[in-house]
Amino acid sequence: MAMQNELVKSLAKKPATLLYPFEKYDSIPGSRGKVVIDITKCIGCGLCIRDCPAFALEMVGKGPTCDMKWYITRCVFCGQCVETCPRSAIIQETTYDLAGAEKAALVIEYKRPKSS
Amino acid sequence: MKNLSENTFSVPFGPQHPALKEPENFMFTVDGERVVDVKIRLGYVHRGGEKAFEARTYTQGLYLVERICGICAMAHQLCYVNNVEALIDIEIPRRADYIRTIIAELERIHSHLLWVGVAGHEVGWDTLFMYAWRDREVVLDLMELTTGNRVLHASNTIGGVRRDLTSEMISRIRKGMKLLKERTNYYKAMIPKERTLMKRAVGVGVLKPQDAVALCAVGPTLRASGIKRDVRRDDPYSAYDETPFDVITYDGCDVASRVLVRVDEILESIKILNYALEHLPSGPIAVRLPRGVPAGENVSMVEAPRGEDIHYLKSNGTDKPERYKVRAPTLANWPAVGAMIKGGYIADIPIVLAAIDPCMSCTDRMTFTEVNSAKSWQWSRDELRRYSLKWRGK
């Protein structure tokens, strides 16, 4: 019974766990979550694709007119693309609940606005 | 397997077994309840990681190396960046060295707390498991705050670290450490008095000091046999050369000593952390480096939470390594496990196995053993292909 004090103390405390998904954990600032590409800043240099360790980024088209695709299922959330991007077009948000039931929904496309 | 006498049986244990978290096969020869012999078969979770390094650039390798082990991620990455930085021949800023030390020690605390919980779970004391894992959350939250990830921190880059410590982070780490110190001291006082654990741990899985050295045990397993050996002190890297700390040893040579070594090491890590936070130098956190690494080879060692981790890098001057070899600490501890289990009871197998804090997938390599001559060797894919062509051509 060496733990009795701890046991008595714990009786008065609320559980250490949260009832996810009803109760959500506030993400800590700086936490590595969703990758967001500002396509208007992108120059299509392809450096992020060269450095990505998980092959999670894809360029559709070539050069400054390209669109970008981000595969959530492949991404390891290391944030190397954010560091590599010479135009700071990629940022990482703290959003962590990115799971989905369909595979198609787990590919995010960042498309360039059509120039008229 | 041939039985030693009429009274012995062979008991296969794994690859799928409720007492093992990862698939691995052990063939125990038993005489009644006593274990007479053990044969360990590795290789069920071979992932081809070493080959994958050869297809990735040094920057991509940074994140692959972490995935060798989810719990010693920082130790493996530190070993990798030490190797690459040694080949480029560059001094990294002192502040980066200190931040690396801080993250590495946070990781040690998290790994040891996790292990204390697992040890409690293996002997059927799930209360300790719950408490230790609750406390581990404190460290994981600090990890997320400082590096952005709870595990697989991705905190290093070649030439420094990726994120600086702000004064707010430092005060949060200090606060967390105060809480953990209090709790760990409580566990330290409570564990030797608690019969639930001690009855299952004292005198179980004995590894004599001479056996520990002869069988090349590493880390807490070795230090629980009274041998004072720690890479952080013997061959310092990062900021360990300036950080004062004691190498914890216990003389019990059993599972109880392995528990106490780890609990004491948590306290020692808190001491290192507090020192590093107080003496954190100012300045840049990283230096910019050219892509590509000059040709050459290098070996580096890091004290991972489980023991000495050795990485070997051979570069041919391109932006991808020519060969990368990893010797994870668990691999070094397997021969010692044989010595610990022989002569013990079958019922003690789970806790003795858990006591080395095994990480199977770190360890798995493709090794060929010729049964008749007991010769063992490793082949690359090309060599294997050449051999198969030759053999088929006969």
mmCIF file of N, CA and C in Angstrom, chain B residues 163-281:
data_model
loop_
_atom_site.group_PDB
_atom_site.id
_atom_site.type_symbol
_atom_site.label_atom_id
_atom_site.label_comp_id
_atom_site.label_asym_id
_atom_site.label_seq_id
_atom_site.Cartn_x
_atom_site.Cartn_y
_atom_site.Cartn_z
ATOM 1 N N ARG B 163 14.525 24.819 -34.300
ATOM 2 C CA ARG B 163 13.737 25.787 -33.543
ATOM 3 C C ARG B 163 14.499 26.260 -32.331
ATOM 4 N N ASP B 164 14.386 27.554 -32.061
ATOM 5 C CA ASP B 164 15.059 28.132 -30.905
ATOM 6 C C ASP B 164 14.176 27.968 -29.670
ATOM 7 N N LEU B 165 14.813 28.018 -28.501
ATOM 8 C CA LEU B 165 14.044 27.986 -27.261
ATOM 9 C C LEU B 165 13.753 29.424 -26.845
ATOM 10 N N THR B 166 12.482 29.751 -26.653
ATOM 11 C CA THR B 166 12.146 31.088 -26.183
ATOM 12 C C THR B 166 12.115 31.070 -24.652
ATOM 13 N N SER B 167 12.088 32.278 -24.061
ATOM 14 C CA SER B 167 12.106 32.328 -22.595
ATOM 15 C C SER B 167 10.842 31.694 -22.013
ATOM 16 N N GLU B 168 9.728 31.765 -22.780
ATOM 17 C CA GLU B 168 8.497 31.145 -22.292
ATOM 18 C C GLU B 168 8.637 29.619 -22.242
ATOM 19 N N MET B 169 9.277 29.070 -23.306
ATOM 20 C CA MET B 169 9.490 27.615 -23.334
ATOM 21 C C MET B 169 10.365 27.187 -22.170
ATOM 22 N N ILE B 170 11.423 27.998 -21.907
ATOM 23 C CA ILE B 170 12.349 27.636 -20.839
ATOM 24 C C ILE B 170 11.631 27.599 -19.493
ATOM 25 N N SER B 171 10.768 28.603 -19.266
ATOM 26 C CA SER B 171 10.078 28.606 -17.973
ATOM 27 C C SER B 171 9.084 27.445 -17.886
ATOM 28 N N ARG B 172 8.467 27.086 -19.033
ATOM 29 C CA ARG B 172 7.553 25.941 -19.019
ATOM 30 C C ARG B 172 8.315 24.640 -18.743
ATOM 31 N N ILE B 173 9.521 24.497 -19.353
ATOM 32 C CA ILE B 173 10.318 23.278 -19.110
ATOM 33 C C ILE B 173 10.693 23.212 -17.629
ATOM 34 N N ARG B 174 11.119 24.358 -17.072
ATOM 35 C CA ARG B 174 11.510 24.384 -15.658
ATOM 36 C C ARG B 174 10.356 23.949 -14.768
ATOM 37 N N LYS B 175 9.156 24.469 -15.090
ATOM 38 C CA LYS B 175 7.974 24.144 -14.293
ATOM 39 C C LYS B 175 7.671 22.642 -14.383
ATOM 40 N N GLY B 176 7.741 22.124 -15.620
ATOM 41 C CA GLY B 176 7.492 20.693 -15.842
ATOM 42 C C GLY B 176 8.491 19.840 -15.084
ATOM 43 N N MET B 177 9.769 20.264 -15.100
ATOM 44 C CA MET B 177 10.816 19.482 -14.450
ATOM 45 C C MET B 177 10.633 19.459 -12.936
ATOM 46 N N LYS B 178 10.126 20.579 -12.400
ATOM 47 C CA LYS B 178 9.887 20.651 -10.950
ATOM 48 C C LYS B 178 8.853 19.597 -10.553
ATOM 49 N N LEU B 179 7.801 19.528 -11.355
ATOM 50 C CA LEU B 179 6.729 18.564 -11.090
ATOM 51 C C LEU B 179 7.243 17.131 -11.209
ATOM 52 N N LEU B 180 8.024 16.886 -12.302
ATOM 53 C CA LEU B 180 8.505 15.529 -12.539
ATOM 54 C C LEU B 180 9.501 15.099 -11.476
ATOM 55 N N LYS B 181 10.305 16.050 -10.988
ATOM 56 C CA LYS B 181 11.295 15.722 -9.965
ATOM 57 C C LYS B 181 10.583 15.242 -8.701
ATOM 58 N N GLU B 182 9.532 15.972 -8.368
ATOM 59 C CA GLU B 182 8.739 15.613 -7.193
ATOM 60 C C GLU B 182 8.163 14.205 -7.351
ATOM 61 N N ARG B 183 7.550 13.959 -8.529
ATOM 62 C CA ARG B 183 6.907 12.664 -8.748
ATOM 63 C C ARG B 183 7.920 11.541 -8.800
ATOM 64 N N THR B 184 9.081 11.782 -9.481
ATOM 65 C CA THR B 184 10.088 10.725 -9.602
ATOM 66 C C THR B 184 10.679 10.399 -8.245
ATOM 67 N N ASN B 185 10.901 11.415 -7.421
ATOM 68 C CA ASN B 185 11.414 11.164 -6.069
ATOM 69 C C ASN B 185 10.434 10.301 -5.288
ATOM 70 N N TYR B 186 9.150 10.552 -5.532
ATOM 71 C CA TYR B 186 8.118 9.759 -4.863
ATOM 72 C C TYR B 186 8.197 8.300 -5.308
ATOM 73 N N TYR B 187 8.339 8.080 -6.643
ATOM 74 C CA TYR B 187 8.456 6.703 -7.138
ATOM 75 C C TYR B 187 9.712 6.044 -6.595
ATOM 76 N N LYS B 188 10.787 6.826 -6.514
ATOM 77 C CA LYS B 188 12.062 6.279 -6.061
ATOM 78 C C LYS B 188 11.942 5.796 -4.622
ATOM 79 N N ALA B 189 11.210 6.550 -3.809
ATOM 80 C CA ALA B 189 11.047 6.158 -2.414
ATOM 81 C C ALA B 189 10.066 4.996 -2.298
ATOM 82 N N MET B 190 9.087 4.953 -3.208
ATOM 83 C CA MET B 190 8.018 3.982 -3.085
ATOM 84 C C MET B 190 8.375 2.613 -3.662
ATOM 85 N N ILE B 191 9.082 2.594 -4.810
ATOM 86 C CA ILE B 191 9.340 1.329 -5.510
ATOM 87 C C ILE B 191 10.058 0.279 -4.636
ATOM 88 N N PRO B 192 11.164 0.612 -3.930
ATOM 89 C CA PRO B 192 11.815 -0.444 -3.149
ATOM 90 C C PRO B 192 10.950 -0.969 -2.003
ATOM 91 N N LYS B 193 9.930 -0.192 -1.614
ATOM 92 C CA LYS B 193 9.075 -0.631 -0.502
ATOM 93 C C LYS B 193 7.871 -1.424 -0.988
ATOM 94 N N GLU B 194 7.577 -1.357 -2.270
ATOM 95 C CA GLU B 194 6.357 -1.946 -2.795
ATOM 96 C C GLU B 194 6.598 -3.412 -3.160
ATOM 97 N N ARG B 195 5.924 -4.310 -2.445
ATOM 98 C CA ARG B 195 6.190 -5.732 -2.651
ATOM 99 C C ARG B 195 5.715 -6.228 -4.013
ATOM 100 N N THR B 196 4.674 -5.591 -4.568
ATOM 101 C CA THR B 196 4.132 -6.012 -5.861
ATOM 102 C C THR B 196 5.238 -6.101 -6.909
ATOM 103 N N LEU B 197 6.110 -5.105 -6.912
ATOM 104 C CA LEU B 197 7.185 -5.087 -7.897
ATOM 105 C C LEU B 197 8.398 -5.873 -7.390
ATOM 106 N N MET B 198 8.767 -5.657 -6.138
ATOM 107 C CA MET B 198 10.016 -6.230 -5.651
ATOM 108 C C MET B 198 10.002 -7.758 -5.642
ATOM 109 N N LYS B 199 8.835 -8.342 -5.341
ATOM 110 C CA LYS B 199 8.766 -9.812 -5.321
ATOM 111 C C LYS B 199 8.998 -10.402 -6.704
ATOM 112 N N ARG B 200 8.672 -9.628 -7.738
ATOM 113 C CA ARG B 200 8.873 -10.116 -9.097
ATOM 114 C C ARG B 200 10.223 -9.694 -9.677
ATOM 115 N N ALA B 201 10.931 -8.798 -9.001
ATOM 116 C CA ALA B 201 12.118 -8.206 -9.631
ATOM 117 C C ALA B 201 13.439 -8.543 -8.933
ATOM 118 N N VAL B 202 13.419 -8.702 -7.631
ATOM 119 C CA VAL B 202 14.693 -8.949 -6.933
ATOM 120 C C VAL B 202 15.186 -10.367 -7.230
ATOM 121 N N GLY B 203 16.429 -10.450 -7.687
ATOM 122 C CA GLY B 203 17.032 -11.755 -7.971
ATOM 123 C C GLY B 203 16.535 -12.403 -9.262
ATOM 124 N N VAL B 204 15.777 -11.658 -10.067
ATOM 125 C CA VAL B 204 15.248 -12.188 -11.332
ATOM 126 C C VAL B 204 16.087 -11.655 -12.496
ATOM 127 N N GLY B 205 16.380 -12.514 -13.451
ATOM 128 C CA GLY B 205 17.134 -12.087 -14.636
ATOM 129 C C GLY B 205 18.517 -11.584 -14.307
ATOM 130 N N VAL B 206 19.259 -12.393 -13.531
ATOM 131 C CA VAL B 206 20.579 -11.930 -13.069
ATOM 132 C C VAL B 206 21.590 -11.924 -14.220
ATOM 133 N N LEU B 207 22.298 -10.817 -14.343
ATOM 134 C CA LEU B 207 23.372 -10.680 -15.333
ATOM 135 C C LEU B 207 24.614 -10.243 -14.565
ATOM 136 N N LYS B 208 25.543 -11.192 -14.390
ATOM 137 C CA LYS B 208 26.747 -10.878 -13.600
ATOM 138 C C LYS B 208 27.604 -9.859 -14.347
ATOM 139 N N PRO B 209 28.363 -9.022 -13.588
ATOM 140 C CA PRO B 209 29.161 -7.977 -14.253
ATOM 141 C C PRO B 209 30.094 -8.520 -15.327
ATOM 142 N N GLN B 210 30.773 -9.666 -15.045
ATOM 143 C CA GLN B 210 31.704 -10.199 -16.057
ATOM 144 C C GLN B 210 30.954 -10.662 -17.304
ATOM 145 N N ASP B 211 29.722 -11.204 -17.119
ATOM 146 C CA ASP B 211 28.909 -11.610 -18.276
ATOM 147 C C ASP B 211 28.461 -10.385 -19.066
ATOM 148 N N ALA B 212 28.064 -9.333 -18.327
ATOM 149 C CA ALA B 212 27.578 -8.117 -18.983
ATOM 150 C C ALA B 212 28.646 -7.558 -19.910
ATOM 151 N N VAL B 213 29.907 -7.570 -19.460
ATOM 152 C CA VAL B 213 31.006 -7.047 -20.279
ATOM 153 C C VAL B 213 31.295 -8.010 -21.431
ATOM 154 N N ALA B 214 31.356 -9.317 -21.114
ATOM 155 C CA ALA B 214 31.694 -10.305 -22.132
ATOM 156 C C ALA B 214 30.634 -10.352 -23.228
ATOM 157 N N LEU B 215 29.357 -10.137 -22.862
ATOM 158 C CA LEU B 215 28.279 -10.225 -23.850
ATOM 159 C C LEU B 215 27.933 -8.861 -24.446
ATOM 160 N N CYS B 216 28.759 -7.856 -24.142
ATOM 161 C CA CYS B 216 28.614 -6.534 -24.754
ATOM 162 C C CYS B 216 27.250 -5.894 -24.482
ATOM 163 N N ALA B 217 26.748 -5.994 -23.260
ATOM 164 C CA ALA B 217 25.495 -5.311 -22.921
ATOM 165 C C ALA B 217 25.752 -3.807 -22.926
ATOM 166 N N VAL B 218 24.710 -3.032 -23.142
ATOM 167 C CA VAL B 218 24.854 -1.567 -23.181
ATOM 168 C C VAL B 218 23.766 -0.896 -22.341
ATOM 169 N N GLY B 219 23.992 0.369 -22.059
ATOM 170 C CA GLY B 219 22.972 1.211 -21.440
ATOM 171 C C GLY B 219 22.596 0.810 -20.029
ATOM 172 N N PRO B 220 21.340 1.065 -19.629
ATOM 173 C CA PRO B 220 20.901 0.758 -18.274
ATOM 174 C C PRO B 220 21.087 -0.714 -17.896
ATOM 175 N N THR B 221 20.997 -1.634 -18.877
ATOM 176 C CA THR B 221 21.217 -3.055 -18.597
ATOM 177 C C THR B 221 22.626 -3.276 -18.061
ATOM 178 N N LEU B 222 23.602 -2.634 -18.690
ATOM 179 C CA LEU B 222 24.995 -2.758 -18.273
ATOM 180 C C LEU B 222 25.216 -2.050 -16.932
ATOM 181 N N ARG B 223 24.644 -0.859 -16.792
ATOM 182 C CA ARG B 223 24.869 -0.080 -15.569
ATOM 183 C C ARG B 223 24.185 -0.707 -14.358
ATOM 184 N N ALA B 224 23.136 -1.507 -14.584
ATOM 185 C CA ALA B 224 22.486 -2.192 -13.468
ATOM 186 C C ALA B 224 23.340 -3.362 -12.987
ATOM 187 N N SER B 225 24.373 -3.733 -13.782
ATOM 188 C CA SER B 225 25.305 -4.767 -13.342
ATOM 189 C C SER B 225 26.559 -4.150 -12.727
ATOM 190 N N GLY B 226 26.497 -2.886 -12.429
ATOM 191 C CA GLY B 226 27.590 -2.232 -11.718
ATOM 192 C C GLY B 226 28.722 -1.724 -12.583
ATOM 193 N N ILE B 227 28.578 -1.746 -13.900
ATOM 194 C CA ILE B 227 29.651 -1.265 -14.786
ATOM 195 C C ILE B 227 29.366 0.199 -15.149
ATOM 196 N N LYS B 228 30.327 1.063 -14.851
ATOM 197 C CA LYS B 228 30.129 2.490 -15.075
ATOM 198 C C LYS B 228 30.523 2.840 -16.503
ATOM 199 N N ARG B 229 29.580 2.741 -17.427
ATOM 200 C CA ARG B 229 29.923 3.059 -18.813
ATOM 201 C C ARG B 229 28.771 3.834 -19.443
ATOM 202 N N ASP B 230 29.090 4.974 -20.004
ATOM 203 C CA ASP B 230 28.078 5.852 -20.585
ATOM 204 C C ASP B 230 28.762 6.693 -21.656
ATOM 205 N N VAL B 231 28.232 6.679 -22.867
ATOM 206 C CA VAL B 231 28.868 7.421 -23.971
ATOM 207 C C VAL B 231 28.919 8.916 -23.651
ATOM 208 N N ARG B 232 27.896 9.407 -22.943
ATOM 209 C CA ARG B 232 27.848 10.836 -22.626
ATOM 210 C C ARG B 232 29.063 11.262 -21.818
ATOM 211 N N ARG B 233 29.603 10.350 -20.992
ATOM 212 C CA ARG B 233 30.772 10.683 -20.198
ATOM 213 C C ARG B 233 32.059 10.224 -20.890
ATOM 214 N N ASP B 234 32.042 9.031 -21.517
ATOM 215 C CA ASP B 234 33.264 8.467 -22.089
ATOM 216 C C ASP B 234 33.671 9.119 -23.402
ATOM 217 N N ASP B 235 32.703 9.525 -24.203
ATOM 218 C CA ASP B 235 33.009 10.116 -25.509
ATOM 219 C C ASP B 235 31.984 11.221 -25.765
ATOM 220 N N PRO B 236 32.122 12.352 -25.041
ATOM 221 C CA PRO B 236 31.036 13.350 -25.053
ATOM 222 C C PRO B 236 30.766 13.936 -26.431
ATOM 223 N N TYR B 237 29.479 14.178 -26.705
ATOM 224 C CA TYR B 237 29.038 14.862 -27.916
ATOM 225 C C TYR B 237 28.164 16.016 -27.465
ATOM 226 N N SER B 238 27.670 16.814 -28.398
ATOM 227 C CA SER B 238 26.840 17.990 -28.065
ATOM 228 C C SER B 238 27.412 18.737 -26.860
ATOM 229 N N ALA B 239 26.596 19.016 -25.833
ATOM 230 C CA ALA B 239 27.091 19.834 -24.718
ATOM 231 C C ALA B 239 27.426 19.004 -23.487
ATOM 232 N N TYR B 240 27.540 17.673 -23.641
ATOM 233 C CA TYR B 240 27.781 16.830 -22.465
ATOM 234 C C TYR B 240 29.181 17.026 -21.879
ATOM 235 N N ASP B 241 30.130 17.558 -22.701
ATOM 236 C CA ASP B 241 31.468 17.777 -22.168
ATOM 237 C C ASP B 241 31.481 18.858 -21.092
ATOM 238 N N GLU B 242 30.505 19.765 -21.134
ATOM 239 C CA GLU B 242 30.469 20.851 -20.153
ATOM 240 C C GLU B 242 29.457 20.598 -19.042
ATOM 241 N N THR B 243 28.627 19.566 -19.237
ATOM 242 C CA THR B 243 27.538 19.358 -18.284
ATOM 243 C C THR B 243 27.950 18.373 -17.194
ATOM 244 N N PRO B 244 27.901 18.767 -15.932
ATOM 245 C CA PRO B 244 28.243 17.804 -14.889
ATOM 246 C C PRO B 244 27.071 16.856 -14.611
ATOM 247 N N PHE B 245 27.359 15.563 -14.549
ATOM 248 C CA PHE B 245 26.318 14.591 -14.178
ATOM 249 C C PHE B 245 26.990 13.304 -13.711
ATOM 250 N N ASP B 246 26.252 12.503 -12.961
ATOM 251 C CA ASP B 246 26.781 11.233 -12.468
ATOM 252 C C ASP B 246 26.281 10.105 -13.358
ATOM 253 N N VAL B 247 27.143 9.105 -13.553
ATOM 254 C CA VAL B 247 26.711 7.894 -14.246
ATOM 255 C C VAL B 247 26.151 6.967 -13.172
ATOM 256 N N ILE B 248 24.859 6.650 -13.296
ATOM 257 C CA ILE B 248 24.183 5.865 -12.257
ATOM 258 C C ILE B 248 24.501 4.379 -12.419
ATOM 259 N N THR B 249 24.929 3.742 -11.355
ATOM 260 C CA THR B 249 25.094 2.282 -11.398
ATOM 261 C C THR B 249 24.451 1.667 -10.154
ATOM 262 N N TYR B 250 24.020 0.422 -10.299
ATOM 263 C CA TYR B 250 23.526 -0.375 -9.164
ATOM 264 C C TYR B 250 24.198 -1.734 -9.240
ATOM 265 N N ASP B 251 24.366 -2.376 -8.098
ATOM 266 C CA ASP B 251 25.097 -3.642 -8.062
ATOM 267 C C ASP B 251 24.206 -4.877 -8.011
ATOM 268 N N GLY B 252 22.895 -4.688 -8.027
ATOM 269 C CA GLY B 252 22.000 -5.829 -7.859
ATOM 270 C C GLY B 252 22.025 -6.819 -9.009
ATOM 271 N N CYS B 253 22.411 -6.364 -10.217
ATOM 272 C CA CYS B 253 22.491 -7.189 -11.432
ATOM 273 C C CYS B 253 21.147 -7.817 -11.826
ATOM 274 N N ASP B 254 20.038 -7.422 -11.214
ATOM 275 C CA ASP B 254 18.747 -8.041 -11.514
ATOM 276 C C ASP B 254 17.754 -7.011 -12.067
ATOM 277 N N VAL B 255 16.516 -7.439 -12.269
ATOM 278 C CA VAL B 255 15.506 -6.543 -12.838
ATOM 279 C C VAL B 255 15.258 -5.342 -11.898
ATOM 280 N N ALA B 256 15.277 -5.593 -10.586
ATOM 281 C CA ALA B 256 15.053 -4.488 -9.629
ATOM 282 C C ALA B 256 16.089 -3.387 -9.836
ATOM 283 N N SER B 257 17.347 -3.764 -10.052
ATOM 284 C CA SER B 257 18.399 -2.760 -10.285
ATOM 285 C C SER B 257 18.148 -2.000 -11.569
ATOM 286 N N ARG B 258 17.628 -2.726 -12.585
ATOM 287 C CA ARG B 258 17.364 -2.056 -13.867
ATOM 288 C C ARG B 258 16.250 -1.028 -13.714
ATOM 289 N N VAL B 259 15.292 -1.317 -12.832
ATOM 290 C CA VAL B 259 14.244 -0.330 -12.560
ATOM 291 C C VAL B 259 14.859 0.880 -11.867
ATOM 292 N N LEU B 260 15.661 0.619 -10.824
ATOM 293 C CA LEU B 260 16.208 1.717 -10.029
ATOM 294 C C LEU B 260 17.184 2.575 -10.833
ATOM 295 N N VAL B 261 17.988 1.936 -11.701
ATOM 296 C CA VAL B 261 18.906 2.703 -12.561
ATOM 297 C C VAL B 261 18.107 3.696 -13.397
ATOM 298 N N ARG B 262 17.009 3.226 -13.962
ATOM 299 C CA ARG B 262 16.241 4.113 -14.846
ATOM 300 C C ARG B 262 15.559 5.228 -14.057
ATOM 301 N N VAL B 263 15.050 4.904 -12.869
ATOM 302 C CA VAL B 263 14.410 5.954 -12.070
ATOM 303 C C VAL B 263 15.452 7.009 -11.681
ATOM 304 N N ASP B 264 16.641 6.554 -11.271
ATOM 305 C CA ASP B 264 17.702 7.506 -10.921
ATOM 306 C C ASP B 264 18.167 8.304 -12.132
ATOM 307 N N GLU B 265 18.175 7.668 -13.303
ATOM 308 C CA GLU B 265 18.598 8.391 -14.506
ATOM 309 C C GLU B 265 17.620 9.493 -14.875
ATOM 310 N N ILE B 266 16.345 9.305 -14.535
ATOM 311 C CA ILE B 266 15.372 10.381 -14.781
ATOM 312 C C ILE B 266 15.779 11.597 -13.951
ATOM 313 N N LEU B 267 16.118 11.363 -12.688
ATOM 314 C CA LEU B 267 16.525 12.478 -11.813
ATOM 315 C C LEU B 267 17.801 13.137 -12.332
ATOM 316 N N GLU B 268 18.720 12.294 -12.833
ATOM 317 C CA GLU B 268 19.988 12.822 -13.360
ATOM 318 C C GLU B 268 19.723 13.670 -14.623
ATOM 319 N N SER B 269 18.776 13.210 -15.453
ATOM 320 C CA SER B 269 18.427 13.964 -16.662
ATOM 321 C C SER B 269 17.819 15.314 -16.298
ATOM 322 N N ILE B 270 17.006 15.335 -15.229
ATOM 323 C CA ILE B 270 16.412 16.600 -14.797
ATOM 324 C C ILE B 270 17.532 17.556 -14.370
ATOM 325 N N LYS B 271 18.565 16.997 -13.717
ATOM 326 C CA LYS B 271 19.729 17.805 -13.293
ATOM 327 C C LYS B 271 20.440 18.388 -14.528
ATOM 328 N N ILE B 272 20.665 17.530 -15.526
ATOM 329 C CA ILE B 272 21.333 17.989 -16.761
ATOM 330 C C ILE B 272 20.507 19.082 -17.424
ATOM 331 N N LEU B 273 19.189 18.861 -17.489
ATOM 332 C CA LEU B 273 18.293 19.836 -18.126
ATOM 333 C C LEU B 273 18.375 21.188 -17.429
ATOM 334 N N ASN B 274 18.308 21.160 -16.089
ATOM 335 C CA ASN B 274 18.352 22.420 -15.361
ATOM 336 C C ASN B 274 19.670 23.146 -15.586
ATOM 337 N N TYR B 275 20.776 22.380 -15.630
ATOM 338 C CA TYR B 275 22.082 22.992 -15.873
ATOM 339 C C TYR B 275 22.121 23.599 -17.275
ATOM 340 N N ALA B 276 21.649 22.826 -18.252
ATOM 341 C CA ALA B 276 21.703 23.298 -19.640
ATOM 342 C C ALA B 276 20.830 24.533 -19.838
ATOM 343 N N LEU B 277 19.681 24.574 -19.180
ATOM 344 C CA LEU B 277 18.788 25.730 -19.330
ATOM 345 C C LEU B 277 19.425 26.970 -18.705
ATOM 346 N N GLU B 278 20.137 26.762 -17.596
ATOM 347 C CA GLU B 278 20.765 27.891 -16.908
ATOM 348 C C GLU B 278 21.963 28.428 -17.682
ATOM 349 N N HIS B 279 22.717 27.516 -18.316
ATOM 350 C CA HIS B 279 23.940 27.928 -19.011
ATOM 351 C C HIS B 279 23.748 28.020 -20.524
ATOM 352 N N LEU B 280 22.507 28.132 -20.972
ATOM 353 C CA LEU B 280 22.225 28.194 -22.417
ATOM 354 C C LEU B 280 22.897 29.419 -23.039
ATOM 355 N N PRO B 281 23.891 29.210 -23.941
ATOM 356 C CA PRO B 281 24.573 30.377 -24.524
ATOM 357 C C PRO B 281 23.665 31.087 -25.542
#
